[in-house]
Amino acid sequence: MSDNNEQRDDSTLVEKVVQKLSQDNTLFCNSEDKQAYIAIQKSGRVVFQIQSDDFRAWLLGWHLEQYGKVLRRAIVEEVVQNACAIAQYINKQSYKLGIRVSRVDDNNANPKELYYDLGDAAVHTTRDRWEIVDNPPIVFRRFSHQEKQVLPEATSRKSDIELLHKYINIQNRNDWLLFLTFMISAFIPDFPKPLLLLVGAPGAGKSTLMKLTKQLVDPSLIDGIGQIRNCESIIRPASKHALLYFDNISYVNQDISDTLCGVATGTSLVNRKMYTDSEEVIYKVQRSVMLNGVTEILSREDILDRSIPVSVQRIDRNKRLNENKLMNEFNSDKPIILGAICNILVDVLRIYPSVKLEKYPRMADFAGYAFAVAEAMTGYSGDEFIKAYDAVEDRQVATALNASPTAQAARFLVSKTGGWQGTATDFLNFTFNDGRVATADDLNIIQSIREQPTWCRNVSALGKSLNRAEATLKSLGIVLERGSDGSPIYRNGQRWITLTDINWQNKANNSDSETSDLGTKTTTKENKENK
């Protein structure tokens, strides 16, 4: 009988606690991952995932403060399960929770308000001004690794963004503008962004650049991720950070490359709730991503096609600071820099709806936002950004061509007649369509391509390599023919390759000397553009 009474008492206690929680707080679902959350005191200041250890700890403290008693573990678990059920099946309220950054759109899907999470308050930015709000709406989810951000300086000027130059050694003006537009656009969520690819010799401060950018945009107790061992190394942090950086990458396979590109441009990631739980949680993510690992990354055409390469110069030995001194000075300037960013974002919100580019480049959404950022900053313009971004596309094509012997071979094969077709085996054997015999110059070009370590040794590898090289070839005016459904073409069980140079008629009037070095890594013009 006593056991029955105890069970009734437990049920009454659970009902009482859950009722009080529902009255005083908001129980809801996150529209992104469909999980149950609670907003304490119906404010966005403190939000917990109900199934989290953080909420369980809060629940114990709250009940002790309210009733002077500590809840038993079994009661806590029943409260958690009941609260989840109310959030997901009874209340049916849904909010979209961002990580560090959130936006509110107008009727045309243009951002009209931004929220930036400071940890215990938020910056609310509109097209007129920005301000600190102590009780933001329910727009953020938080994690234990996140650090509080400093308060932006209200007296900052937009030109104070240049204080960053004290700590980041990007000397080229175009590269500096590209870095600033990338960094400031990280404060605007929910649109595809390119990956920021840092290029420079050892000692250039690339790791420091990423660490400072992370602390400015999305401060965290966790520094950047070094070795990417598998896709899980990307998926888990992507679900908990607004900005990711991967330092000194030494290995990138196709799956890792696809995941990196997907995280930056927008994708759905699948993760388990817990290591011991087979139930999957789907995360929709679009994150700002920075990469450093030149040798390996530059061999990935798919990454290059979605990246902004920025050159970081080696720091003079006499100008180097030890890390403690550098961080102390940076932390002193950070409120001023953050205030400058807030001022710039006010103008970006106002400018962006009227941005109309004559020609939208790759990563068109980013180009539109970055144009508005450049217009909003002091001393720059949107047109200057477009010129810098166009130059990036040229560099990307040249760099991708350098990295792809398959693309080099395709360009060589179409160089004499404006087109080529044959089997994958014919491609690997450099079989000419017109039956001519290779000249000495031709043989030198073919040898230079075949000697590259990433040259395909078999038909299977060629199919995958052609797929990766297709965007690079298209940028060169070379079209790879596909079936009506976009799939590769096969004849008699073999991959059939048809390549067409759509600019052939214009090129046919050029001298043979301009095509004599087609098998080398870049043309003379492209080498000049790379310098």
XYZ file of C-alpha atoms in Angstrom:
531
model
C 0.000 0.000 0.000
C 2.838 2.335 0.816
C 4.344 1.703 -2.644
C 1.063 2.702 -4.268
C 0.917 5.863 -2.174
C 4.492 6.691 -3.147
C 3.688 6.231 -6.814
C 0.655 8.493 -6.478
C 2.769 11.084 -4.707
C 5.375 10.912 -7.481
C 2.730 11.314 -10.161
C 1.228 14.287 -8.335
C 4.674 15.875 -7.985
C 5.486 15.387 -11.664
C 2.122 16.860 -12.660
C 2.659 19.829 -10.336
C 6.174 20.557 -11.629
C 5.198 20.228 -15.281
C 2.171 22.470 -14.797
C 4.304 25.150 -13.146
C 6.915 24.912 -15.904
C 4.236 25.307 -18.577
C 2.692 28.336 -16.858
C 5.902 30.275 -16.271
C 7.859 29.371 -19.387
C 7.408 28.655 -23.099
C 7.657 25.038 -24.222
C 8.138 24.794 -27.973
C 9.833 23.020 -30.888
C 12.793 24.251 -32.888
C 11.699 24.365 -36.521
C 15.227 23.400 -37.615
C 15.793 20.118 -35.746
C 12.213 19.415 -34.488
C 13.486 18.931 -30.925
C 11.716 20.211 -27.778
C 12.948 23.396 -26.064
C 11.995 25.632 -23.156
C 12.363 29.405 -23.025
C 12.729 30.404 -19.371
C 10.278 33.105 -18.299
C 9.024 33.203 -21.910
C 12.087 35.168 -23.008
C 14.890 34.374 -25.420
C 17.476 35.240 -22.780
C 17.755 31.636 -21.531
C 16.713 28.741 -23.779
C 17.379 25.047 -23.129
C 16.856 21.917 -25.136
C 14.605 19.954 -22.778
C 16.519 16.697 -23.257
C 19.845 18.360 -22.378
C 21.908 18.002 -19.221
C 21.863 21.809 -18.931
C 18.084 21.791 -18.557
C 18.205 18.962 -16.025
C 20.698 20.915 -13.930
C 18.561 24.062 -14.199
C 15.457 22.076 -13.212
C 17.128 20.780 -10.046
C 18.200 24.282 -9.037
C 14.842 25.820 -9.900
C 12.872 23.271 -7.852
C 15.239 23.631 -4.910
C 14.805 27.403 -4.992
C 11.022 27.220 -5.423
C 10.177 24.442 -2.952
C 13.302 23.838 -0.871
C 13.628 20.217 -2.034
C 15.854 18.379 -4.495
C 14.051 16.302 -7.089
C 15.001 12.642 -7.362
C 16.518 11.514 -10.660
C 13.465 9.439 -11.568
C 11.194 12.473 -11.082
C 13.515 14.646 -13.205
C 13.333 12.147 -16.070
C 9.540 11.981 -15.903
C 9.331 15.782 -15.934
C 11.641 15.877 -18.955
C 9.535 13.347 -20.873
C 6.277 15.121 -20.019
C 7.683 18.532 -20.945
C 8.882 17.176 -24.295
C 5.443 15.751 -25.009
C 3.767 19.083 -24.209
C 6.193 21.002 -26.432
C 5.914 18.635 -29.386
C 2.331 17.408 -29.311
C 0.196 19.781 -27.241
C 1.551 23.320 -27.526
C 2.766 22.830 -31.103
C 4.537 26.176 -31.019
C 7.524 26.460 -33.325
C 10.437 28.899 -33.386
C 13.467 28.985 -35.639
C 16.543 29.041 -33.432
C 19.826 30.362 -34.760
C 23.298 29.883 -33.339
C 24.841 33.266 -32.441
C 23.064 35.014 -35.340
C 19.416 35.258 -36.427
C 17.419 37.318 -38.901
C 13.894 38.574 -39.560
C 12.898 39.039 -43.213
C 10.524 41.419 -44.940
C 7.843 40.285 -47.384
C 10.443 40.038 -50.159
C 12.711 37.682 -48.171
C 15.248 40.457 -47.566
C 16.629 40.740 -44.013
C 15.132 43.709 -42.196
C 16.338 42.852 -38.670
C 19.347 40.999 -37.294
C 19.969 39.596 -33.825
C 23.465 38.849 -32.560
C 23.818 36.812 -29.384
C 26.106 38.329 -26.737
C 25.489 35.487 -24.274
C 23.169 37.186 -21.779
C 21.853 39.900 -24.093
C 21.715 40.553 -27.835
C 22.435 43.201 -30.437
C 19.291 44.095 -32.355
C 20.068 45.695 -35.730
C 17.533 47.314 -38.038
C 17.785 49.491 -41.135
C 17.868 52.559 -38.887
C 20.068 51.685 -35.906
C 21.428 49.015 -33.592
C 20.895 48.607 -29.855
C 21.541 46.198 -26.992
C 18.434 44.328 -25.808
C 18.475 42.502 -22.466
C 15.504 40.254 -23.256
C 15.662 39.229 -26.910
C 12.853 37.251 -28.532
C 13.139 33.484 -28.789
C 15.656 33.304 -31.645
C 18.804 31.614 -30.253
C 19.926 28.258 -28.976
C 23.093 28.123 -26.892
C 25.771 25.585 -26.044
C 28.165 25.284 -23.128
C 31.231 25.910 -25.331
C 30.030 29.378 -26.315
C 31.646 32.375 -24.645
C 29.944 35.680 -23.938
C 30.764 38.408 -26.401
C 31.936 41.876 -25.361
C 29.535 44.782 -25.727
C 30.035 46.686 -28.998
C 31.295 50.232 -28.575
C 28.474 52.653 -29.302
C 30.840 55.467 -30.354
C 32.624 53.396 -33.012
C 32.830 54.631 -36.582
C 32.534 52.373 -39.599
C 36.144 53.125 -40.507
C 37.262 51.535 -37.202
C 36.983 48.160 -38.954
C 40.506 48.927 -40.213
C 41.830 48.307 -36.683
C 41.824 44.649 -37.723
C 44.780 45.384 -39.981
C 46.955 45.623 -36.861
C 46.514 41.890 -36.314
C 45.957 40.441 -39.797
C 48.714 40.649 -42.403
C 46.737 40.788 -45.660
C 48.522 43.397 -47.749
C 46.761 43.134 -51.096
C 43.782 45.535 -51.146
C 41.559 43.174 -53.137
C 42.258 40.303 -50.738
C 41.648 42.572 -47.755
C 38.283 43.633 -49.186
C 37.333 40.013 -49.845
C 38.258 39.050 -46.283
C 36.241 41.925 -44.779
C 33.144 41.129 -46.850
C 33.378 37.454 -45.886
C 33.840 38.236 -42.193
C 31.030 40.803 -41.977
C 28.656 38.596 -43.980
C 29.130 35.952 -41.265
C 26.879 38.132 -39.076
C 24.033 37.567 -41.566
C 22.731 33.977 -41.499
C 20.785 31.778 -43.876
C 22.351 32.271 -47.269
C 25.054 30.300 -49.129
C 28.590 31.519 -48.509
C 31.905 30.585 -50.084
C 34.614 29.005 -47.989
C 37.458 31.343 -47.057
C 40.671 29.643 -48.166
C 43.842 31.088 -46.631
C 46.975 30.870 -48.750
C 50.434 31.755 -47.484
C 53.822 30.510 -46.381
C 54.486 29.209 -42.851
C 54.810 32.126 -40.465
C 52.158 34.204 -42.239
C 49.802 34.056 -39.259
C 47.018 32.127 -40.983
C 46.095 30.263 -37.801
C 46.059 33.525 -35.848
C 43.821 35.153 -38.477
C 41.260 32.369 -38.125
C 41.413 32.414 -34.337
C 40.847 36.196 -34.184
C 38.013 36.025 -36.702
C 36.372 33.270 -34.664
C 36.636 35.326 -31.476
C 35.174 38.365 -33.227
C 32.228 36.565 -34.847
C 31.503 33.515 -32.683
C 33.634 33.386 -29.491
C 34.043 29.892 -28.111
C 36.075 27.904 -25.619
C 36.862 25.554 -28.510
C 39.535 26.676 -30.950
C 39.489 25.583 -34.557
C 39.486 21.980 -35.651
C 42.807 20.602 -36.864
C 42.723 17.223 -38.517
C 39.484 16.300 -40.255
C 39.427 12.537 -39.801
C 35.968 11.964 -41.221
C 32.683 13.710 -41.988
C 31.678 13.431 -38.327
C 34.537 15.840 -37.553
C 32.595 18.445 -39.548
C 28.990 17.527 -38.796
C 29.199 17.752 -35.007
C 30.768 21.235 -34.785
C 28.603 22.506 -37.661
C 25.531 21.816 -35.525
C 26.892 23.916 -32.650
C 28.910 26.800 -34.153
C 28.038 29.789 -36.326
C 31.552 30.008 -37.751
C 33.941 27.080 -38.217
C 37.602 26.995 -39.015
C 39.773 24.040 -39.885
C 43.481 24.562 -39.377
C 46.404 22.877 -41.165
C 44.270 20.338 -42.998
C 46.342 17.436 -44.248
C 43.679 15.103 -45.654
C 40.568 15.746 -47.740
C 38.743 12.952 -49.561
C 35.616 13.286 -51.690
C 33.145 12.768 -48.810
C 34.908 15.337 -46.626
C 35.052 17.790 -49.521
C 31.327 17.354 -50.214
C 30.502 17.874 -46.531
C 32.630 21.028 -46.246
C 31.014 22.532 -49.333
C 27.551 21.542 -48.133
C 28.026 23.142 -44.720
C 29.020 26.452 -46.331
C 26.423 26.572 -49.098
C 23.592 24.893 -47.174
C 22.716 21.282 -46.516
C 20.970 18.916 -44.127
C 23.249 16.982 -41.806
C 22.284 13.797 -40.022
C 23.541 13.122 -36.507
C 22.618 10.817 -33.658
C 21.104 12.218 -30.470
C 23.719 10.398 -28.402
C 26.482 7.903 -29.070
C 24.263 5.169 -27.598
C 21.131 6.278 -29.404
C 20.271 5.073 -32.897
C 17.675 7.819 -33.424
C 18.838 10.423 -35.921
C 18.484 14.192 -35.738
C 18.509 16.205 -38.960
C 20.211 19.611 -38.841
C 19.734 22.206 -41.553
C 22.908 24.269 -41.628
C 24.559 27.098 -43.523
C 27.744 28.145 -41.767
C 30.695 30.412 -42.441
C 33.780 28.223 -42.944
C 37.508 29.050 -43.050
C 40.188 26.619 -44.219
C 43.960 26.484 -43.992
C 45.873 23.621 -45.559
C 47.160 24.769 -48.883
C 48.721 21.677 -50.447
C 45.749 19.398 -49.912
C 42.954 21.917 -50.485
C 44.347 23.238 -53.755
C 44.012 19.762 -55.261
C 40.236 19.769 -54.670
C 38.468 21.413 -57.612
C 35.077 21.205 -55.891
C 36.378 23.196 -52.904
C 38.136 25.713 -55.136
C 34.922 26.275 -57.069
C 33.182 27.375 -53.860
C 35.975 29.276 -52.169
C 37.605 32.673 -51.885
C 41.396 32.269 -51.808
C 43.030 35.061 -49.809
C 46.799 35.523 -49.607
C 48.292 36.159 -46.162
C 51.838 37.530 -46.128
C 54.633 36.319 -43.890
C 54.998 38.517 -40.809
C 58.320 40.309 -40.447
C 60.274 38.941 -37.513
C 60.620 42.417 -36.006
C 56.841 42.926 -36.055
C 55.781 39.651 -34.473
C 54.046 39.701 -31.098
C 53.817 36.860 -28.622
C 50.314 35.453 -28.406
C 49.491 36.871 -24.964
C 50.397 40.410 -25.978
C 48.588 40.109 -29.298
C 45.391 38.796 -27.657
C 45.489 41.501 -24.964
C 45.717 44.231 -27.592
C 43.071 42.586 -29.756
C 40.662 42.229 -26.822
C 41.160 45.902 -26.067
C 40.203 46.840 -29.640
C 37.467 44.233 -30.035
C 34.561 46.360 -28.686
C 35.509 49.139 -31.128
C 35.779 46.746 -34.074
C 32.494 45.072 -33.142
C 30.801 48.461 -32.921
C 32.095 49.304 -36.394
C 30.628 46.050 -37.720
C 27.242 46.866 -36.161
C 27.265 50.279 -37.848
C 28.138 48.696 -41.180
C 25.343 46.128 -40.820
C 22.752 48.886 -40.338
C 23.662 50.235 -43.766
C 23.867 46.736 -45.279
C 20.248 46.045 -44.282
C 19.212 49.280 -45.946
C 21.316 48.833 -49.106
C 20.827 45.130 -49.842
C 17.179 45.208 -51.078
C 18.197 47.601 -53.877
C 21.277 45.664 -55.045
C 20.948 44.642 -58.697
C 24.111 43.281 -60.279
C 24.587 43.389 -64.047
C 25.961 39.855 -63.974
C 25.739 37.499 -61.037
C 28.908 35.460 -60.563
C 29.267 32.113 -58.815
C 27.898 32.130 -55.287
C 25.442 34.809 -56.427
C 23.760 35.267 -53.027
C 27.078 36.006 -51.381
C 28.004 38.415 -54.180
C 24.846 40.437 -53.524
C 25.413 40.656 -49.779
C 29.141 41.332 -50.169
C 28.349 44.111 -52.663
C 26.138 45.733 -50.019
C 28.854 45.281 -47.356
C 31.450 46.968 -49.579
C 29.040 49.817 -50.297
C 28.369 50.249 -46.585
C 32.032 50.356 -45.543
C 34.052 53.553 -45.558
C 36.565 53.790 -48.403
C 35.248 50.907 -50.522
C 32.523 50.361 -53.102
C 30.398 47.567 -54.433
C 31.992 47.871 -57.869
C 35.423 47.441 -56.294
C 34.227 44.232 -54.665
C 32.892 42.883 -57.974
C 36.251 43.508 -59.656
C 38.064 41.754 -56.811
C 35.605 38.865 -56.914
C 35.909 38.529 -60.704
C 39.670 38.284 -60.274
C 39.076 35.485 -57.758
C 37.128 33.524 -60.361
C 40.025 33.865 -62.788
C 42.424 32.689 -60.085
C 40.141 29.798 -59.194
C 40.065 28.588 -62.776
C 43.852 28.835 -63.131
C 44.436 27.129 -59.774
C 41.897 24.403 -60.495
C 43.499 23.803 -63.896
C 46.890 23.494 -62.205
C 45.436 20.899 -59.849
C 43.642 18.822 -62.488
C 45.576 16.834 -65.074
C 42.185 15.633 -66.350
C 41.164 19.213 -67.192
C 44.578 19.814 -68.770
C 44.161 16.698 -70.929
C 40.643 17.724 -71.991
C 41.830 21.170 -73.010
C 44.746 19.682 -74.927
C 42.519 17.223 -76.828
C 40.103 19.945 -78.014
C 42.852 22.472 -78.755
C 43.478 21.469 -82.393
C 39.955 20.944 -83.730
C 37.612 22.553 -81.195
C 36.125 19.264 -80.091
C 36.879 15.688 -79.135
C 34.943 12.483 -78.645
C 35.805 8.931 -77.748
C 35.799 6.334 -75.005
C 37.366 6.820 -71.606
C 40.197 4.562 -72.743
C 40.754 6.777 -75.797
C 40.934 9.772 -73.469
C 43.538 8.141 -71.235
C 45.556 7.153 -74.337
C 45.329 10.686 -75.814
C 43.886 9.294 -79.059
C 43.359 12.086 -81.620
C 40.024 12.096 -83.474
C 41.586 12.976 -86.820
C 43.979 10.048 -86.688
C 47.075 12.243 -86.850
C 50.328 11.221 -85.225
C 51.467 13.132 -82.148
C 54.322 15.557 -82.766
C 57.324 15.935 -80.487
C 55.669 18.940 -78.841
C 52.489 16.920 -78.359
C 54.412 14.095 -76.720
C 56.101 16.522 -74.309
C 52.707 17.907 -73.306
C 51.236 14.428 -72.846
C 54.208 13.333 -70.759
C 53.929 16.424 -68.510
C 50.270 15.576 -67.838
C 50.812 11.870 -67.220
C 53.669 12.480 -64.799
C 51.432 14.377 -62.384
C 50.643 12.274 -59.293
C 46.872 12.779 -59.586
C 46.641 11.612 -63.224
C 43.973 8.912 -63.522
C 45.354 5.409 -63.978
C 42.075 3.720 -64.930
C 38.664 4.322 -66.497
C 36.791 4.278 -63.168
C 38.956 7.027 -61.695
C 38.606 9.091 -64.877
C 34.806 9.179 -64.603
C 34.955 10.691 -61.128
C 37.743 13.071 -62.101
C 35.802 14.345 -65.126
C 32.830 15.088 -62.897
C 35.031 17.141 -60.571
C 36.703 18.930 -63.491
C 33.453 19.805 -65.257
C 33.031 23.235 -63.623
C 36.645 24.157 -64.438
C 36.201 23.068 -68.058
C 32.989 25.049 -68.345
C 34.825 28.162 -67.139
C 37.322 27.576 -69.956
C 34.474 27.321 -72.470
C 34.696 23.529 -72.801
C 31.401 21.669 -72.467
C 31.173 18.024 -71.403
C 28.133 16.478 -73.091
C 25.668 14.631 -70.878
C 22.427 12.751 -71.335
C 19.036 14.462 -71.150
C 18.796 13.593 -67.465
C 22.291 14.940 -66.752
C 23.902 11.526 -66.435
C 27.066 10.357 -68.249
C 26.667 8.873 -71.738
C 27.531 5.231 -72.407
C 27.960 3.357 -75.713
C 28.381 -0.400 -75.862
C 28.893 -0.455 -72.115
C 31.704 2.111 -72.160
C 31.731 5.735 -71.003
C 31.499 7.962 -74.075
C 33.086 11.386 -73.729
C 32.196 14.322 -75.972
C 33.959 17.644 -75.401
C 33.189 20.869 -77.272
C 35.095 24.159 -77.082
C 32.369 26.744 -77.575
C 34.956 29.485 -78.150
C 36.797 27.549 -80.841
C 35.929 29.869 -83.727
C 37.509 32.823 -81.963
C 40.535 30.806 -80.929
C 41.034 29.374 -84.425
C 42.318 32.753 -85.605
C 45.061 32.847 -82.994
C 48.586 31.708 -83.738
C 49.643 28.156 -82.994
C 52.079 29.529 -80.423
C 49.211 30.406 -78.122
C 48.197 26.742 -77.885
C 51.622 25.118 -77.887
C 51.792 25.038 -74.093
C 48.236 23.814 -73.450
C 49.422 20.785 -71.538
C 51.380 22.826 -69.024
C 49.787 23.800 -65.766
C 48.804 27.327 -66.837
C 49.108 29.567 -69.878
C 51.376 32.602 -69.809
C 48.387 34.836 -69.250
C 47.149 32.750 -66.337
C 50.607 32.762 -64.760
C 50.584 36.559 -64.882
C 47.179 36.611 -63.215
C 48.479 34.340 -60.457
C 51.359 36.664 -59.598
